[in-house]
XYZ file of C-alpha atoms in Angstrom:
459
model
C 0.000 0.000 0.000
C 1.384 3.378 -0.923
C 0.259 6.938 -1.464
C -0.044 7.950 -5.111
C 1.690 11.303 -5.605
C -0.196 13.737 -7.811
C 0.397 17.323 -8.881
C -1.446 20.450 -10.032
C -5.171 20.884 -9.483
C -6.479 22.386 -6.229
C -6.745 21.265 -2.622
C -10.196 20.787 -1.129
C -11.327 19.188 2.144
C -11.482 15.396 1.946
C -15.014 14.029 2.394
C -15.999 12.409 5.683
C -18.917 10.008 5.491
C -20.448 7.298 7.655
C -22.609 4.228 7.140
C -25.304 4.958 4.518
C -28.868 5.407 5.756
C -31.664 3.428 4.106
C -34.318 5.855 2.933
C -38.027 5.210 3.491
C -40.180 4.106 0.565
C -41.504 7.178 -1.272
C -45.186 7.736 -2.000
C -44.475 7.645 -5.742
C -41.601 6.710 -8.008
C -40.965 7.978 -11.534
C -39.132 5.372 -13.614
C -37.926 6.622 -17.029
C -38.128 4.135 -19.879
C -34.641 5.181 -20.952
C -32.234 3.368 -18.669
C -28.668 4.188 -17.683
C -27.403 2.526 -20.874
C -28.864 1.198 -24.110
C -31.875 2.318 -26.127
C -35.253 3.428 -24.757
C -37.596 0.679 -23.608
C -41.247 0.033 -24.359
C -43.645 -0.143 -21.395
C -45.097 -3.598 -20.752
C -47.649 -2.342 -18.202
C -50.707 -0.120 -18.455
C -52.264 2.519 -16.235
C -54.133 0.801 -13.393
C -51.977 -2.333 -13.341
C -50.759 -3.685 -10.023
C -46.992 -4.236 -10.032
C -44.680 -5.979 -7.612
C -41.303 -4.768 -6.402
C -38.742 -5.866 -9.009
C -41.283 -6.619 -11.734
C -40.220 -5.738 -15.293
C -42.216 -2.714 -16.483
C -40.158 -1.764 -19.534
C -38.034 -3.714 -21.990
C -36.796 -3.427 -25.562
C -35.860 -5.506 -28.553
C -32.313 -6.794 -28.821
C -30.096 -4.783 -31.144
C -27.310 -6.798 -32.874
C -23.819 -5.388 -32.460
C -21.690 -4.894 -35.557
C -18.830 -6.700 -33.909
C -18.378 -8.737 -30.764
C -15.359 -8.303 -28.542
C -13.153 -11.118 -27.289
C -11.539 -10.556 -23.917
C -8.295 -12.528 -23.672
C -8.996 -16.266 -23.704
C -12.643 -15.875 -22.690
C -14.922 -15.606 -25.694
C -17.894 -13.438 -24.901
C -21.061 -14.897 -26.379
C -23.026 -11.840 -25.231
C -23.749 -11.133 -28.904
C -26.552 -8.620 -28.579
C -26.748 -5.232 -26.931
C -30.063 -4.853 -25.152
C -31.540 -1.809 -23.426
C -31.334 -1.802 -19.654
C -34.481 -3.406 -18.267
C -36.736 -1.086 -16.305
C -38.064 -2.653 -13.129
C -40.509 -1.415 -10.542
C -38.547 -0.277 -7.487
C -41.648 -0.416 -5.269
C -44.907 -2.337 -5.346
C -48.132 -0.519 -6.084
C -50.365 0.778 -8.880
C -49.280 2.226 -12.208
C -50.712 5.725 -11.935
C -49.518 7.155 -15.258
C -47.185 6.764 -18.203
C -46.150 10.310 -18.994
C -43.340 12.678 -19.888
C -41.107 13.906 -17.090
C -37.789 15.758 -16.832
C -34.825 13.532 -16.061
C -31.728 14.613 -14.116
C -30.157 16.003 -17.315
C -33.172 18.225 -17.981
C -34.416 16.144 -20.917
C -38.025 15.123 -21.401
C -38.415 11.333 -21.231
C -41.335 8.950 -20.972
C -41.678 7.404 -17.527
C -43.876 4.963 -15.630
C -45.312 6.516 -12.459
C -46.048 4.026 -9.671
C -47.976 4.862 -6.497
C -46.802 2.803 -3.536
C -49.118 0.392 -1.731
C -46.713 0.192 1.214
C -46.383 -3.573 0.893
C -43.088 -3.893 -0.996
C -44.284 -7.263 -2.312
C -42.053 -9.216 -4.709
C -43.044 -10.987 -7.957
C -42.889 -14.693 -8.584
C -39.442 -16.040 -9.429
C -38.311 -15.476 -13.012
C -37.216 -18.626 -14.880
C -34.154 -16.930 -16.411
C -33.146 -14.852 -13.395
C -29.609 -14.886 -12.049
C -28.999 -17.528 -9.426
C -27.747 -16.487 -6.015
C -24.063 -17.231 -5.478
C -22.986 -18.533 -2.108
C -19.393 -17.303 -2.243
C -16.826 -15.556 -4.413
C -15.282 -18.817 -5.662
C -18.467 -19.714 -7.564
C -18.398 -16.368 -9.359
C -14.932 -17.065 -10.747
C -16.103 -20.454 -12.049
C -19.144 -19.083 -13.875
C -19.103 -18.657 -17.647
C -18.891 -15.031 -18.726
C -21.965 -15.145 -20.950
C -24.078 -16.469 -18.087
C -22.666 -13.912 -15.664
C -23.217 -10.966 -18.013
C -26.716 -12.090 -18.970
C -27.627 -12.411 -15.311
C -26.287 -8.976 -14.482
C -28.310 -7.537 -17.366
C -31.423 -9.026 -15.781
C -30.592 -7.501 -12.408
C -30.194 -4.057 -13.969
C -26.473 -3.537 -13.353
C -25.012 -2.344 -16.641
C -21.366 -2.917 -17.496
C -21.455 -2.209 -21.216
C -19.544 1.069 -20.893
C -16.875 0.005 -18.433
C -15.348 -3.436 -18.015
C -17.731 -5.342 -20.234
C -17.855 -5.982 -23.985
C -16.818 -3.268 -26.415
C -16.414 -2.989 -30.157
C -13.212 -3.837 -31.915
C -10.762 -1.008 -32.554
C -10.394 -0.384 -36.277
C -6.911 0.776 -37.284
C -6.166 1.030 -41.011
C -8.791 -1.577 -41.706
C -7.324 -4.047 -39.189
C -9.669 -5.065 -36.391
C -8.051 -5.619 -33.042
C -8.705 -5.193 -29.347
C -6.248 -4.902 -26.513
C -6.663 -7.139 -23.505
C -7.327 -5.580 -20.118
C -4.167 -5.593 -18.019
C -5.335 -3.559 -15.019
C -8.720 -3.144 -13.345
C -8.990 -0.064 -11.113
C -11.788 0.027 -8.550
C -12.378 3.656 -7.674
C -13.038 4.038 -3.935
C -12.563 7.800 -4.251
C -15.017 10.291 -5.684
C -15.075 12.653 -8.654
C -16.305 15.754 -6.903
C -16.033 15.835 -3.107
C -17.725 16.480 -0.734
C -20.228 14.387 -2.721
C -18.827 10.959 -1.845
C -20.914 7.835 -2.663
C -17.830 5.669 -3.302
C -16.300 6.574 0.047
C -19.662 5.756 1.642
C -19.719 2.381 -0.127
C -16.545 1.427 1.757
C -18.645 1.366 4.924
C -21.089 -1.162 3.444
C -20.993 -4.964 3.554
C -17.452 -6.103 2.715
C -18.758 -9.462 1.439
C -20.798 -7.648 -1.233
C -17.810 -5.529 -2.216
C -15.585 -8.605 -2.404
C -18.033 -10.502 -4.611
C -18.501 -7.485 -6.861
C -14.789 -6.855 -7.372
C -14.197 -10.555 -8.047
C -16.941 -10.509 -10.690
C -15.548 -7.377 -12.352
C -12.063 -8.901 -12.385
C -13.468 -12.084 -13.932
C -15.420 -10.175 -16.590
C -12.483 -7.962 -17.537
C -9.904 -10.802 -17.313
C -7.543 -8.287 -15.727
C -4.247 -9.650 -14.473
C -3.917 -6.889 -11.873
C -6.642 -5.399 -9.670
C -5.984 -2.048 -7.978
C -8.217 -0.558 -5.291
C -7.877 3.241 -5.204
C -8.804 4.199 -1.634
C -8.894 7.625 0.057
C -5.821 8.440 2.132
C -6.544 8.348 5.853
C -9.773 6.346 5.523
C -10.186 3.392 7.892
C -10.168 0.478 5.438
C -8.773 -2.410 7.488
C -11.519 -4.812 6.366
C -10.901 -3.869 2.720
C -7.158 -4.444 3.236
C -7.783 -7.943 4.633
C -10.089 -8.734 1.714
C -7.508 -7.504 -0.801
C -4.750 -9.569 0.796
C -6.805 -12.759 0.365
C -7.065 -12.196 -3.384
C -3.712 -10.554 -4.092
C -5.316 -7.254 -5.065
C -3.223 -4.084 -4.777
C -4.223 -1.036 -2.760
C -3.177 2.486 -3.719
C -4.122 5.355 -1.422
C -5.054 8.642 -3.086
C -5.478 12.077 -1.560
C -9.230 12.450 -2.028
C -9.012 16.187 -1.415
C -6.637 16.789 -4.318
C -9.061 17.722 -7.073
C -9.405 16.580 -9.903
C -6.965 13.675 -9.601
C -9.655 11.207 -8.611
C -11.067 11.323 -12.165
C -10.754 8.195 -14.275
C -8.126 9.384 -16.752
C -5.967 10.767 -13.953
C -6.170 7.526 -11.976
C -5.330 5.516 -15.087
C -2.209 7.624 -15.588
C -1.035 7.630 -11.990
C -1.948 4.074 -10.996
C -1.435 2.185 -14.271
C 0.826 4.462 -16.303
C -1.750 4.752 -19.113
C -2.122 8.183 -20.723
C -5.692 8.360 -22.040
C -6.372 11.007 -24.701
C -9.379 13.192 -24.007
C -12.229 13.317 -24.952
C -12.563 10.204 -27.123
C -9.948 7.951 -25.538
C -11.222 4.765 -23.944
C -9.060 3.433 -21.076
C -9.762 -0.120 -22.254
C -7.907 0.639 -25.492
C -4.836 1.135 -23.303
C -5.284 -1.985 -21.193
C -7.082 -0.336 -18.264
C -10.654 -0.737 -17.033
C -12.125 1.449 -14.302
C -15.236 0.941 -12.216
C -16.599 2.633 -9.113
C -16.736 1.060 -5.660
C -20.461 1.752 -5.664
C -20.960 -0.335 -8.805
C -18.791 -3.110 -7.349
C -21.029 -3.157 -4.284
C -24.207 -3.257 -6.416
C -22.794 -6.066 -8.577
C -21.846 -8.061 -5.490
C -25.237 -7.511 -3.878
C -27.015 -8.694 -7.021
C -24.815 -11.774 -7.354
C -25.081 -12.827 -3.722
C -28.850 -12.304 -3.557
C -29.838 -13.152 -7.132
C -32.248 -10.212 -7.017
C -32.483 -7.080 -9.179
C -30.684 -3.958 -8.019
C -33.414 -1.462 -7.113
C -31.460 1.015 -4.984
C -28.537 3.347 -5.483
C -26.273 5.320 -3.158
C -26.776 9.084 -3.154
C -24.569 11.477 -1.198
C -26.348 14.621 0.009
C -24.253 17.513 1.295
C -23.966 21.273 1.345
C -26.549 23.476 3.077
C -28.658 20.652 4.555
C -29.219 19.727 8.198
C -28.418 16.010 7.824
C -25.671 15.571 5.246
C -24.716 11.984 4.514
C -25.146 9.033 2.191
C -28.545 7.477 1.572
C -29.673 4.226 -0.033
C -32.468 5.403 -2.304
C -34.985 3.439 -4.366
C -34.591 4.123 -8.078
C -37.189 6.621 -9.282
C -37.472 8.414 -5.943
C -38.089 12.157 -6.447
C -35.160 14.387 -5.534
C -37.460 16.279 -3.155
C -37.990 13.112 -1.072
C -34.230 12.656 -0.660
C -33.772 16.292 0.349
C -36.547 15.986 2.943
C -34.733 13.040 4.507
C -31.598 15.211 4.703
C -33.452 17.893 6.633
C -35.046 19.791 3.776
C -33.943 22.902 1.949
C -32.890 25.992 3.913
C -35.104 29.075 3.795
C -32.617 30.935 1.602
C -31.941 28.025 -0.762
C -30.202 29.118 -3.932
C -29.393 26.000 -5.956
C -29.855 22.252 -5.862
C -26.965 20.805 -7.825
C -26.973 17.272 -9.196
C -23.403 16.150 -8.650
C -20.758 18.097 -6.792
C -19.921 21.806 -6.540
C -17.218 21.699 -9.232
C -18.774 19.673 -12.056
C -22.429 19.381 -11.117
C -25.443 20.996 -12.788
C -28.121 23.058 -11.074
C -31.532 21.486 -11.615
C -34.935 23.115 -11.888
C -37.360 20.265 -11.121
C -37.198 18.581 -7.719
C -39.713 15.983 -8.904
C -37.045 14.551 -11.215
C -36.167 11.000 -10.151
C -32.970 9.623 -8.660
C -31.413 7.127 -11.081
C -28.092 5.429 -11.573
C -25.613 8.043 -12.682
C -26.695 10.513 -9.981
C -23.932 10.254 -7.418
C -25.088 13.064 -5.178
C -26.922 16.293 -4.452
C -25.253 19.505 -3.353
C -27.312 22.366 -1.915
C -26.200 25.997 -1.893
C -27.771 28.997 -0.208
C -28.245 32.281 -2.059
C -25.329 33.775 -0.113
C -23.016 31.018 -1.373
C -23.762 31.501 -5.059
C -20.834 32.720 -7.133
C -21.707 35.400 -9.659
C -19.487 35.509 -12.714
C -18.432 38.833 -14.187
C -17.821 40.111 -17.706
C -14.432 41.400 -16.647
C -11.700 40.762 -19.231
C -8.852 38.364 -18.542
C -6.074 40.018 -16.527
C -3.411 37.537 -17.734
C -2.396 36.520 -14.213
C -1.687 32.896 -15.191
C -3.464 31.409 -12.173
C -5.519 29.093 -14.410
C -2.392 27.779 -16.132
C -0.806 26.894 -12.791
C -3.703 24.625 -11.772
C -4.879 23.102 -15.074
C -4.384 19.322 -14.699
C -3.968 18.756 -18.452
C -1.551 21.660 -18.997
C -3.769 23.895 -21.133
C -4.043 27.696 -21.136
C -7.702 28.062 -20.106
C -7.682 31.861 -20.159
C -6.648 31.900 -23.802
C -9.142 29.199 -24.779
C -11.994 31.019 -23.055
C -11.129 34.277 -24.872
C -11.190 32.578 -28.258
C -14.598 31.067 -27.446
C -15.890 34.356 -26.057
C -15.237 36.068 -29.396
C -16.405 33.124 -31.554
C -12.898 32.151 -32.689
C -13.743 28.492 -32.197
C -11.390 27.069 -34.817
C -8.423 28.803 -33.227
C -9.457 27.396 -29.854
C -9.645 23.907 -31.390
C -6.119 24.292 -32.750
C -4.979 24.968 -29.183
C -6.458 21.690 -27.854
C -9.893 22.945 -26.835
C -11.267 19.405 -26.785
C -8.565 18.233 -24.379
C -10.242 20.290 -21.634
C -11.895 18.006 -19.076
C -14.173 20.811 -17.788
C -13.079 20.141 -14.210
C -13.599 23.811 -13.309
C -10.361 24.491 -11.411
C -9.533 27.400 -13.749
C -12.772 29.212 -12.926
C -12.345 28.320 -9.240
C -9.040 30.223 -8.968
C -9.770 33.031 -11.457
C -9.549 36.401 -9.645
C -11.554 38.068 -12.435
C -14.408 35.549 -11.922
C -14.587 34.756 -15.626
C -16.993 31.930 -16.655
C -14.234 29.976 -18.362
C -15.859 26.537 -18.227
C -19.107 27.828 -19.716
C -17.215 29.593 -22.515
C -15.208 26.453 -23.286
C -18.400 24.360 -23.342
C -19.918 26.912 -25.734
C -16.938 26.548 -28.050
C -17.138 22.764 -28.032
C -20.890 22.847 -28.685
C -20.568 25.248 -31.595
C -17.803 23.212 -33.224
C -19.716 19.944 -32.824
C -22.884 21.544 -34.210
C -20.939 22.815 -37.211
C -19.519 19.321 -37.769
C -23.016 17.835 -37.713
C -24.284 20.410 -40.197
């Protein structure tokens, strides 16, 4: 175990979290028919139907992949990419199938279920994943069976350690094997910290989940990236049993807990941004939260109907909560003590990279790692002041860009010149705007430039 040394970026307080709290069942859930991966689903229920907890309420037709990946010696027979199944996270009555706003602000069709308070479960599914008694059985299970079972439970791996298309280089199809699997026990945007909170959950679930991810990826080396100073003795004992490595990372050194930074510092893989895929360089990354959910699904054989959400900022009861999928954001905030009287913003994500949202009825889904609340007094107002050429943004940029120059090009619609100076290498971490004494909206200007260039390319 050693501390990974990292440079640049900014220092922020490391998150402190405790055992997650299980949230009460909400009165209603809003379950979008577009899952966390795949294509939109078609509802298989109607208004007025009674549904059980875990029952499939939305599914889609299989879509053949153009190519199927082979991971090392294991041939993946998972030959079709299917939309993520939508399951009822509570039992009750289908009240409506209507358009809602999701966490990204997009209108999506969703199934609205009113709880009956029973939390009853459906009859056993004939093709459901069997419950594994221990980690050894996971390692002996065929990959196609394991992946198909995880699809049924709702844990999607298609964008991380699981199957991916071949890389096409000069007409030659190839794919690089995964050498290193990194399990991220640190968080993107502290103090929002669901992965740190997952470390306090059942170690047996975490162990089973990491073993499954290692088996799926066929990685020869497994690295657990844990926050420096966190009590992780049980995780250390678990890692020693399997020969997994532990690297401790300063969780308060932002943004070096991001995937590409961890891949560089822990595996020596330099991933080009924005289109680089770590798997093309022999590295797969997955969050500790996902490892826990995978392990829970494998050990129980039941669908994954909850997710960890970290709530912090201007709330009375900050902490991590286990929330049923589809729970309105307002219900989670009430459990955390409610909004303050002078509430200014509710941000989905953390203070550096999150987005302020306008509809507190939007549901909590996978992909929402936390909620951050700001009062009106805490809001930062950007100015139209010109750049003063102080160089503060250059000193902190983790990818060695000149953010002040890029933002000026985008401000005056010189997008092509910005692109020539590596505009698309910007990770939008926000440290430049954080340290800017002129309070320039550099991240927003850079996003504008990227959007305009991509729109021009589409046209």
